[in-house]
Coordinates of C-alpha atoms and ligand atoms in Angstrom, one line a residue:
M22 CA 0.0 0.0 0.0
K23 CA 1.3 3.4 -1.0
G24 CA 1.3 6.3 1.5
L25 CA -1.0 9.2 0.8
M26 CA 1.2 12.1 1.5
Q27 CA 2.0 15.0 -0.9
D28 CA 4.7 14.6 -3.5
W29 CA 6.8 17.6 -2.5
P30 CA 10.0 17.6 -4.4
L31 CA 13.2 18.1 -2.3
T32 CA 14.8 21.0 -4.2
V33 CA 17.4 23.5 -2.8
M34 CA 15.1 26.3 -4.0
S35 CA 12.6 25.2 -1.3
I36 CA 15.3 26.1 1.2
I37 CA 15.8 29.7 0.1
D38 CA 12.0 30.0 -0.3
H39 CA 11.6 28.9 3.3
A40 CA 14.3 31.4 4.5
N41 CA 12.5 34.2 2.5
R42 CA 9.1 33.3 4.0
F43 CA 10.0 32.8 7.6
H44 CA 13.4 34.4 8.2
A45 CA 13.2 37.2 5.6
E46 CA 15.0 39.9 7.8
R47 CA 17.8 37.6 9.0
E48 CA 21.1 39.0 7.9
I49 CA 23.9 37.8 5.6
V50 CA 27.0 39.8 6.5
T51 CA 29.9 39.8 4.1
R52 CA 33.5 41.1 4.2
T53 CA 33.5 41.9 0.5
V54 CA 36.4 41.3 -1.8
E55 CA 36.3 45.1 -2.4
G56 CA 36.9 45.7 1.3
P57 CA 33.8 47.1 3.1
I58 CA 31.4 45.0 5.1
H59 CA 28.1 44.4 3.2
R60 CA 24.8 43.6 4.8
C61 CA 21.8 42.0 3.2
T62 CA 19.0 39.6 4.2
Y63 CA 17.6 36.3 3.2
S64 CA 14.9 38.2 1.4
D65 CA 17.5 40.1 -0.7
I66 CA 19.4 36.8 -1.5
H67 CA 16.1 35.3 -2.6
L68 CA 15.3 38.2 -4.9
R69 CA 18.8 38.5 -6.3
A70 CA 19.1 34.8 -6.9
R71 CA 16.0 34.9 -9.0
K72 CA 17.4 38.0 -10.9
C73 CA 20.6 36.0 -11.4
A74 CA 18.7 33.1 -12.8
Q75 CA 16.9 35.5 -15.2
A76 CA 20.3 37.0 -16.3
L77 CA 21.6 33.5 -17.0
Q78 CA 18.6 32.7 -19.1
K79 CA 19.2 35.9 -21.1
L80 CA 22.7 34.7 -21.7
G81 CA 21.3 31.6 -23.3
M82 CA 21.7 29.2 -20.3
K83 CA 19.3 26.3 -20.1
Q84 CA 18.2 23.6 -17.6
G85 CA 21.0 21.0 -17.3
D86 CA 23.8 23.4 -18.3
V87 CA 26.9 23.5 -16.1
I88 CA 28.0 26.9 -14.8
A89 CA 31.1 27.4 -12.7
T90 CA 32.0 29.7 -9.8
M91 CA 35.4 30.5 -8.5
A92 CA 34.6 32.7 -5.5
W93 CA 35.2 33.3 -1.8
N94 CA 32.3 33.0 0.7
T95 CA 30.3 36.1 0.0
H96 CA 26.6 37.1 -0.4
R97 CA 27.1 37.3 -4.2
H98 CA 28.5 33.7 -4.3
M99 CA 25.4 32.5 -2.4
E100 CA 23.1 34.3 -4.8
A101 CA 24.9 32.8 -7.7
W102 CA 24.5 29.3 -6.2
Y103 CA 20.8 29.6 -5.8
G104 CA 20.4 31.4 -9.1
I105 CA 22.3 28.7 -11.0
M106 CA 20.6 25.8 -9.2
G107 CA 17.2 27.6 -9.3
M108 CA 17.2 27.9 -13.1
G109 CA 17.8 24.1 -13.2
A110 CA 21.5 24.4 -14.1
V111 CA 24.4 22.7 -12.3
C112 CA 26.6 24.9 -10.1
H113 CA 30.2 23.7 -10.4
T114 CA 32.5 25.1 -7.7
L115 CA 36.1 25.6 -8.8
N116 CA 39.0 25.6 -6.3
P117 CA 41.2 28.5 -7.2
R118 CA 44.2 26.8 -5.5
L119 CA 44.4 24.2 -8.2
F120 CA 47.1 24.3 -10.8
A121 CA 46.3 25.7 -14.3
E122 CA 46.4 22.3 -16.0
Q123 CA 44.0 20.8 -13.4
L124 CA 41.6 23.8 -13.8
T125 CA 41.7 23.3 -17.6
Y126 CA 41.0 19.6 -17.3
I127 CA 38.1 20.1 -14.8
I128 CA 36.4 23.0 -16.6
N129 CA 36.6 21.1 -20.0
H130 CA 35.6 17.8 -18.5
A131 CA 32.6 19.4 -16.8
E132 CA 31.7 21.3 -20.0
D133 CA 31.3 24.5 -18.0
Q134 CA 29.4 27.2 -20.1
F135 CA 30.0 30.3 -18.0
I136 CA 32.3 31.1 -15.1
F137 CA 31.5 33.5 -12.3
F138 CA 34.5 34.7 -10.4
D139 CA 35.8 37.2 -7.9
T140 CA 38.2 40.0 -9.0
T141 CA 40.9 38.2 -7.0
F142 CA 40.9 35.5 -9.6
V143 CA 41.3 37.5 -12.8
P144 CA 44.9 36.3 -13.3
V145 CA 43.9 32.6 -12.6
I146 CA 41.1 32.7 -15.1
E147 CA 43.2 34.7 -17.7
A148 CA 45.9 32.1 -17.5
V149 CA 43.6 29.3 -18.5
A150 CA 41.0 31.1 -20.7
D151 CA 42.6 30.1 -24.0
T152 CA 42.4 26.4 -23.1
L153 CA 38.6 26.5 -22.5
P154 CA 36.8 26.1 -25.9
N155 CA 33.3 25.5 -24.3
V156 CA 33.2 28.5 -22.1
K157 CA 30.9 31.2 -23.6
G158 CA 31.7 34.0 -21.2
F159 CA 32.8 35.2 -17.8
I160 CA 30.8 37.0 -15.1
I161 CA 32.9 39.0 -12.6
L162 CA 31.3 39.1 -9.2
T163 CA 31.6 42.9 -8.6
D164 CA 30.0 46.2 -9.5
K165 CA 30.7 48.5 -12.4
E166 CA 33.0 50.7 -10.3
H167 CA 35.3 47.8 -9.4
M168 CA 35.4 46.0 -12.8
P169 CA 39.0 45.1 -13.4
E170 CA 41.0 45.5 -16.6
T171 CA 41.1 42.2 -18.4
K172 CA 42.0 40.7 -21.7
L173 CA 39.2 38.1 -21.4
K174 CA 36.5 38.2 -24.0
N175 CA 32.7 38.1 -23.3
V176 CA 33.0 39.5 -19.8
Y177 CA 30.0 40.6 -17.8
C178 CA 29.7 42.6 -14.6
Y179 CA 27.6 40.7 -12.1
E180 CA 25.9 43.7 -10.5
E181 CA 25.0 45.1 -13.9
I182 CA 23.4 41.9 -15.3
V183 CA 21.6 41.1 -12.1
E184 CA 20.3 44.5 -11.4
A185 CA 19.0 44.8 -15.0
E186 CA 16.4 42.1 -14.1
D187 CA 13.1 42.4 -12.1
G188 CA 13.3 39.1 -10.2
N189 CA 9.9 38.0 -11.6
F190 CA 11.0 34.4 -12.1
E191 CA 9.6 31.0 -11.3
W192 CA 12.2 28.5 -10.2
A193 CA 12.8 25.8 -12.8
D194 CA 10.5 22.8 -12.6
V195 CA 13.1 20.2 -11.8
D196 CA 12.9 16.6 -10.6
E197 CA 14.4 16.2 -7.1
N198 CA 16.9 13.7 -8.5
D199 CA 18.2 16.2 -11.1
A200 CA 21.8 17.3 -10.7
C201 CA 22.3 20.8 -9.1
G202 CA 25.9 20.8 -7.9
L203 CA 29.3 19.6 -9.0
C204 CA 32.6 19.4 -7.2
Y205 CA 35.8 17.6 -8.2
T206 CA 37.7 15.5 -5.7
S207 CA 41.2 16.7 -4.8
G208 CA 42.6 13.2 -5.7
T209 CA 46.3 13.2 -5.2
T210 CA 46.7 10.6 -8.0
G211 CA 45.1 10.5 -11.4
N212 CA 42.8 13.1 -12.8
P213 CA 40.3 14.8 -10.4
K214 CA 36.8 13.2 -10.5
G215 CA 33.5 14.9 -10.5
V216 CA 30.9 14.4 -7.7
L217 CA 27.5 15.3 -9.0
Y218 CA 25.0 16.2 -6.2
S219 CA 21.3 16.2 -6.8
H220 CA 18.7 18.5 -5.3
R221 CA 17.4 15.6 -3.2
S222 CA 20.9 14.7 -1.9
N223 CA 21.7 18.3 -1.0
V224 CA 18.4 18.8 0.8
L225 CA 18.6 15.6 2.8
H226 CA 22.2 16.4 3.6
A227 CA 21.4 19.9 4.7
L228 CA 18.9 18.5 7.2
A229 CA 21.0 15.6 8.4
A230 CA 24.2 17.7 8.8
N231 CA 22.3 20.2 10.9
G232 CA 20.6 17.7 13.3
A233 CA 20.7 18.6 17.0
D234 CA 23.6 16.3 17.6
A235 CA 25.3 17.4 14.4
M236 CA 26.0 21.1 13.6
G237 CA 22.8 22.0 15.4
M238 CA 22.4 25.5 14.0
R239 CA 19.2 27.3 15.1
S240 CA 17.5 30.5 14.0
V241 CA 19.0 32.3 17.0
D242 CA 22.6 31.4 15.9
T243 CA 25.0 33.4 13.9
V244 CA 27.3 31.2 11.8
L245 CA 30.6 32.0 10.2
P246 CA 31.6 29.4 7.6
V247 CA 35.3 29.8 7.1
V248 CA 35.2 26.6 5.1
P249 CA 35.1 27.7 1.5
M250 CA 32.0 27.3 -0.7
F251 CA 34.5 26.2 -3.4
H252 CA 35.5 23.1 -1.4
A253 CA 33.0 20.4 -0.4
N254 CA 29.9 22.7 -0.3
A255 CA 31.2 24.6 2.7
W256 CA 30.0 21.7 4.7
A257 CA 26.4 22.3 3.6
I258 CA 26.2 25.6 5.6
A259 CA 24.9 27.6 2.6
F260 CA 21.9 25.2 2.7
S261 CA 21.6 24.4 6.4
A262 CA 21.8 28.0 7.6
P263 CA 18.9 29.3 5.5
A264 CA 16.9 26.1 6.3
S265 CA 17.3 26.9 10.0
G266 CA 17.1 30.7 9.8
A267 CA 20.6 31.3 11.2
K268 CA 22.4 34.6 10.4
I269 CA 25.4 34.0 8.2
V270 CA 28.7 35.9 8.3
M271 CA 30.8 35.4 5.2
P272 CA 34.5 36.0 5.5
G273 CA 35.3 36.8 1.9
A274 CA 39.0 36.5 1.0
N275 CA 40.6 37.1 4.4
M276 CA 41.1 34.1 6.6
D277 CA 44.0 35.2 8.8
G278 CA 43.6 35.1 12.6
E279 CA 43.0 38.8 13.0
S280 CA 40.3 39.1 10.2
I281 CA 38.4 36.0 11.5
Y282 CA 38.6 37.3 15.1
E283 CA 37.3 40.7 14.1
L284 CA 34.2 39.1 12.4
L285 CA 33.6 36.6 15.2
S286 CA 33.8 39.3 17.7
T287 CA 31.9 42.2 16.0
E288 CA 29.1 40.0 14.6
R289 CA 28.9 38.0 17.8
V290 CA 29.2 34.7 16.0
T291 CA 28.0 31.6 17.9
V292 CA 29.0 28.8 15.6
T293 CA 31.9 28.6 13.2
A294 CA 33.5 25.9 11.0
A295 CA 37.0 25.5 9.5
V296 CA 40.0 23.3 8.9
P297 CA 42.7 23.1 11.7
T298 CA 45.1 25.5 10.0
V299 CA 42.6 28.3 10.3
W300 CA 42.1 27.6 14.0
L301 CA 45.8 27.5 14.5
M302 CA 46.0 31.1 13.2
L303 CA 43.0 32.2 15.3
L304 CA 44.3 30.6 18.5
G305 CA 47.6 32.4 17.8
H306 CA 45.8 35.7 17.5
L307 CA 43.7 35.2 20.6
E308 CA 46.8 34.3 22.7
A309 CA 49.0 37.0 21.4
N310 CA 46.4 39.7 21.9
E311 CA 44.9 38.2 25.1
V312 CA 41.4 38.4 23.8
K313 CA 38.4 36.1 24.2
L314 CA 35.2 35.4 22.3
P315 CA 32.4 35.4 24.8
D316 CA 29.6 34.8 22.2
L317 CA 31.2 31.8 20.5
T318 CA 29.8 28.5 21.7
K319 CA 30.7 26.0 19.1
V320 CA 33.7 25.4 16.8
I321 CA 33.5 22.7 14.2
I322 CA 36.9 21.4 13.1
G323 CA 37.3 19.0 10.1
G324 CA 39.0 18.5 6.8
S325 CA 42.1 17.2 8.7
A326 CA 42.4 15.7 12.1
A327 CA 42.1 18.2 14.9
P328 CA 45.0 17.9 17.3
R329 CA 44.3 17.2 21.0
S330 CA 46.2 20.4 21.9
M331 CA 43.9 22.5 19.7
I332 CA 40.7 21.0 21.1
E333 CA 42.0 21.5 24.6
A334 CA 42.9 25.1 24.0
F335 CA 39.4 26.0 22.7
E336 CA 37.6 24.1 25.5
R337 CA 39.8 25.0 28.5
D338 CA 41.1 28.5 27.6
Y339 CA 38.1 29.9 25.7
D340 CA 35.2 27.9 27.0
V341 CA 34.1 26.9 23.5
T342 CA 32.7 23.5 22.6
V343 CA 34.7 21.8 19.9
M344 CA 33.0 19.4 17.5
H345 CA 35.4 17.3 15.5
A346 CA 33.9 16.5 12.1
W347 CA 34.9 14.2 9.3
G348 CA 33.6 13.9 5.8
M349 CA 34.6 14.1 2.1
T350 CA 33.6 15.6 -1.2
E351 CA 31.9 12.3 -2.1
M352 CA 29.7 12.5 1.0
S353 CA 28.3 16.0 0.4
P354 CA 30.5 16.2 2.7
M355 CA 29.6 15.5 6.3
G356 CA 29.9 12.0 7.6
T357 CA 30.5 12.2 11.3
L358 CA 30.4 14.8 14.1
G359 CA 31.6 14.4 17.6
S360 CA 28.8 15.3 20.0
F361 CA 28.6 13.7 23.4
K362 CA 26.3 10.9 24.3
A363 CA 24.4 10.6 27.6
G364 CA 26.8 10.6 30.6
M365 CA 29.8 12.0 28.7
E366 CA 29.2 15.6 29.9
T367 CA 30.1 14.7 33.4
L368 CA 33.3 12.8 32.6
P369 CA 36.7 14.2 33.8
F370 CA 38.1 16.7 31.2
E371 CA 40.9 14.4 30.0
E372 CA 38.4 11.6 29.3
Q373 CA 36.3 14.0 27.4
L374 CA 39.3 15.0 25.3
D375 CA 39.9 11.3 24.6
I376 CA 36.4 11.3 23.0
K377 CA 36.7 14.6 21.2
V378 CA 39.9 13.7 19.4
K379 CA 37.9 11.0 17.7
Q380 CA 36.1 12.2 14.5
G381 CA 32.7 11.5 15.9
R382 CA 29.5 9.6 15.2
A383 CA 27.7 9.0 11.9
I384 CA 24.9 11.5 11.2
Y385 CA 21.6 10.0 10.3
T386 CA 21.6 9.1 6.6
V387 CA 25.2 7.8 6.8
E388 CA 25.9 4.1 7.3
M389 CA 29.4 3.2 8.2
K390 CA 31.5 0.1 8.8
I391 CA 35.2 -1.0 8.7
T392 CA 36.6 -4.0 6.7
D393 CA 39.9 -5.8 6.3
D394 CA 41.9 -6.0 3.1
D395 CA 39.6 -8.9 1.9
G396 CA 36.4 -7.0 2.5
N397 CA 35.4 -8.9 5.7
D398 CA 33.7 -6.8 8.4
L399 CA 35.8 -5.9 11.4
P400 CA 34.5 -5.4 14.9
S401 CA 33.4 -2.1 16.3
D402 CA 35.6 -2.4 19.4
G403 CA 37.6 0.8 19.1
V404 CA 40.8 -1.3 18.6
A405 CA 40.6 -3.0 15.2
F406 CA 41.2 -0.6 12.3
G407 CA 40.4 -1.1 8.7
H408 CA 39.0 0.4 5.5
L409 CA 36.2 2.8 6.3
M410 CA 33.1 2.1 4.1
V411 CA 30.0 4.3 3.9
R412 CA 26.7 4.4 2.1
G413 CA 23.7 6.7 2.2
P414 CA 21.5 9.0 0.1
A415 CA 24.1 11.8 0.0
V416 CA 27.1 9.6 -0.8
A417 CA 28.3 9.4 -4.4
G418 CA 27.2 6.4 -6.4
G419 CA 29.6 7.1 -9.2
Y420 CA 31.7 9.9 -10.7
L421 CA 30.7 12.2 -13.5
K422 CA 30.9 10.5 -16.9
G423 CA 31.7 7.1 -15.3
E424 CA 35.3 8.1 -14.4
G425 CA 36.8 5.5 -12.1
G426 CA 34.3 2.9 -13.2
N427 CA 32.0 1.2 -10.6
I428 CA 32.9 2.8 -7.3
L429 CA 30.6 0.8 -5.1
D430 CA 31.0 -2.8 -3.9
E431 CA 28.1 -5.3 -4.5
D432 CA 26.3 -4.2 -1.4
G433 CA 26.5 -0.5 -2.3
W434 CA 29.4 0.4 0.0
F435 CA 31.8 3.2 -1.0
D436 CA 35.4 2.9 0.1
T437 CA 36.4 6.2 1.6
G438 CA 40.1 5.5 1.3
D439 CA 40.4 6.2 5.0
V440 CA 41.5 3.8 7.6
A441 CA 39.6 4.0 10.9
T442 CA 38.5 2.4 14.1
L443 CA 34.8 2.3 15.3
D444 CA 34.1 2.0 19.0
P445 CA 31.1 0.3 20.6
L446 CA 29.4 3.7 21.2
G447 CA 29.7 4.5 17.5
F448 CA 32.6 6.9 17.6
M449 CA 34.9 6.7 14.6
Q450 CA 38.5 7.6 14.7
I451 CA 40.5 8.1 11.5
T452 CA 44.0 6.6 11.8
D453 CA 45.1 7.4 8.3
R454 CA 44.5 7.6 4.6
A455 CA 44.9 4.0 3.4
K456 CA 47.9 5.1 1.3
D457 CA 49.6 7.0 4.1
V458 CA 49.4 4.3 6.8
I459 CA 52.8 3.1 7.8
K460 CA 53.2 -0.7 7.4
S461 CA 55.8 -1.8 10.0
G462 CA 56.5 -5.5 10.5
G463 CA 53.0 -6.4 9.2
E464 CA 51.3 -4.0 11.6
W465 CA 49.9 -0.6 10.8
I466 CA 51.1 2.7 12.4
S467 CA 48.9 5.7 12.2
S468 CA 50.7 8.7 10.8
I469 CA 47.9 11.0 11.9
E470 CA 48.3 10.0 15.6
L471 CA 52.0 10.6 15.5
E472 CA 51.5 14.0 13.9
N473 CA 48.9 15.0 16.4
T474 CA 51.1 13.9 19.3
A475 CA 54.1 15.8 17.9
V476 CA 52.2 19.1 17.5
G477 CA 51.3 19.0 21.2
H478 CA 55.0 19.9 21.8
P479 CA 55.0 23.7 22.4
D480 CA 57.9 24.3 19.9
V481 CA 56.4 22.3 17.0
V482 CA 54.5 24.4 14.5
E483 CA 53.5 21.6 12.1
A484 CA 54.3 17.9 11.8
A485 CA 54.1 15.3 9.1
V486 CA 54.9 11.6 9.3
I487 CA 55.7 9.4 6.3
G488 CA 56.9 5.8 6.0
I489 CA 60.5 5.3 5.0
L490 CA 61.6 1.9 3.6
H491 CA 63.4 -0.2 6.2
P492 CA 65.3 -3.4 5.6
K493 CA 63.9 -5.2 8.6
W494 CA 60.4 -3.7 9.2
D495 CA 59.4 -2.8 5.6
E496 CA 58.6 0.8 6.7
R497 CA 59.3 2.9 9.7
P498 CA 58.0 6.4 10.5
L499 CA 60.0 9.5 9.8
L500 CA 58.8 12.6 11.6
I501 CA 59.1 15.9 9.6
V502 CA 58.7 19.0 11.8
I503 CA 58.5 22.8 11.3
P504 CA 60.0 24.1 14.5
K505 CA 58.9 27.3 16.2
E506 CA 61.3 30.1 15.1
G507 CA 64.2 30.6 17.4
S508 CA 63.2 27.8 19.7
G509 CA 66.3 25.7 19.1
L510 CA 64.1 22.6 19.1
T511 CA 66.0 19.3 19.1
K512 CA 65.2 15.7 18.0
E513 CA 65.7 14.5 21.5
S514 CA 63.2 17.0 22.9
V515 CA 60.5 16.0 20.4
L516 CA 61.0 12.3 21.0
E517 CA 61.1 12.7 24.8
Y518 CA 57.8 14.6 24.6
M519 CA 56.2 11.8 22.5
D520 CA 57.5 9.0 24.7
G521 CA 54.7 7.5 26.8
K522 CA 52.0 9.2 24.7
I523 CA 52.1 6.5 22.0
A524 CA 53.0 2.8 21.7
K525 CA 56.7 2.3 22.0
W526 CA 57.0 0.6 18.6
W527 CA 55.2 3.6 17.0
M528 CA 58.0 6.0 18.0
P529 CA 59.5 7.7 14.9
D530 CA 62.9 6.3 13.9
D531 CA 64.1 9.8 13.1
V532 CA 63.1 13.5 13.2
V533 CA 64.0 16.0 10.5
F534 CA 63.4 19.8 10.6
V535 CA 62.2 21.7 7.6
D536 CA 61.0 25.3 6.9
E537 CA 57.9 24.2 5.0
I538 CA 55.5 21.3 4.6
P539 CA 53.7 21.1 1.3
H540 CA 49.9 21.3 1.2
T541 CA 47.3 20.3 -1.4
A542 CA 44.8 22.8 -2.8
T543 CA 42.4 21.8 -0.1
G544 CA 44.9 22.4 2.7
K545 CA 45.9 18.8 3.5
I546 CA 49.5 17.7 3.9
Q547 CA 50.9 16.6 0.6
K548 CA 52.3 13.2 1.6
L549 CA 53.1 12.3 -2.0
T550 CA 55.5 15.2 -2.4
L551 CA 57.0 14.5 0.9
R552 CA 57.5 10.8 0.0
E553 CA 59.2 12.0 -3.2
Q554 CA 61.3 14.5 -1.3
F555 CA 62.5 11.9 1.2
K556 CA 62.7 8.9 -1.2
D557 CA 66.5 8.5 -0.8
Y558 CA 66.4 9.2 3.0
T559 CA 68.1 6.5 5.1
L560 CA 66.9 6.1 8.6
P561 CA 69.7 5.7 11.2
T562 CA 67.9 2.4 12.3
A563 CA 68.2 1.1 8.8
T564 CA 72.0 1.0 8.7
A565 CA 72.0 -0.4 12.2
A566 CA 69.7 -3.3 11.0
E567 CA 71.9 -4.2 8.0
Ligands
LIG25 P1 38.0 16.2 0.7 O1 37.2 15.4 -0.2 O2 38.9 17.1 0.0 O3 37.1 17.0 1.6 O4 38.9 15.2 1.6 C1 38.3 14.2 2.4 C2 39.4 13.6 3.2 O5 39.9 14.5 4.2 C3 38.9 12.4 4.0 O6 38.7 11.2 3.2 C4 39.9 12.3 5.1 O7 41.1 11.6 4.6 C5 40.3 13.7 5.3 N1 39.6 14.3 6.5 C6 38.5 15.0 6.5 N2 38.1 15.3 7.8 C7 39.0 14.8 8.6 C8 39.2 14.7 10.0 N3 38.4 15.3 10.9 N4 40.3 14.0 10.4 C9 41.1 13.3 9.6 N5 41.0 13.4 8.3 C10 40.0 14.1 7.8

């Protein structure tokens, strides 16, 4: 027997319609690329998104076309998202930190028709424009006064084309399973692959990621997404915030500690989300200037593992609840968030930290398990670690144009490429990317755990661990460290600090000091480059073993 409820399609336009109807006056505050702070409301975003959709139609865009954006988190970027998706096109977010060849590949592979971009990215787009035969034109996200000089052809000024419209526009009549968003994975090997989100997956994900035990944003909250809209959907905040009526503060191009502090403080932000490197800069600013953030209640940290010392600093020194989160582009992106279960609130602080360093529990709509190399399920005992497998309605079922072939196993599970433990209470802890795990004497050593332990040393700025070939053990860990300037940090001091905090046989065989650790376009440590850099490195223990 079929249910008798209404067939109400889950489209992202219904989210901004809701915000317009019930949270019309709630603000979106932007630090603009031009400089000044800009204020508008959900009602303005709703109107201008419809004007943007009209403008795109006038430029010949149709339902199903792919339209790209390369932009910071701003009100204009948000309008463009809803405008593009609202006319039934697919919004393809481009990461400006990619190399020119990768951008060319991605834009051509996706068959992008138009590219919206901030003035910041004129040189990036100019450098690739000649290699993009499908692109019909460029829309610069600024007003007439700030239009830059450019050699690009078919260039439009966003404010001019949007303000030429009246906003009298009906959202496209789309099926909830139609595509509306596209984001390429940052894959360290091979070509990037396109993850194609549907209206339905985005709506379900926006609701699931904002559950009370997940991001938990409410209409009374003010949220500052430092996580960029050009990487993994800004963790769904541009959908979840309007669905809940939260005020949004968009940081634009400035993500240094001082700029973020200023916005958090003046806009009285209550919830914010970013990768650990951003929080390192903010904590540095707070400490150096002896300032606090009395309104901030929740910091969501993900994208890379949040070190224990960072979680501790937020919780103990600034009275802010840290929520460790994990996810990936293929998961829309949220998979887990670390909110406490009953009884955990009253545990001693150190035991609470033991829980908070884990990446958290699966949100509803995400199924999760770990398996061994042969695909057999492993126990959720918090000890066994294996390949982290996921499935759910906002998890990729395949990549754009079938790249990578069939990416699901016969039961529909997607291999995240991460290695993790699951404990009996459902908390997951990432131990590594499968290809970064160090295989020593047939056992696995977690490079992430070593890195996180090392950065707890007060004179360690950043740490990376890679496996180095070893004649006896196959691989042993090498710790690569950026020391605090002028600290005179020694290998002995780092190892002494780590001693007792990790299993003895996990202790790095050597420590090297460097000025810089390479990062990918999405801010993760580039282990591939490090492995290349240290491929001829001989560990002191290797010669001893021979
Ligand atoms: P991306 O698709 O670029 O967002 O990258 C996803 C990958 O980032 C995951 O598969 C993990 O390897 C890593 N990642 C994300 N969040 C965390 C976290 N909290 N701790 C450790 N690794 C993470």
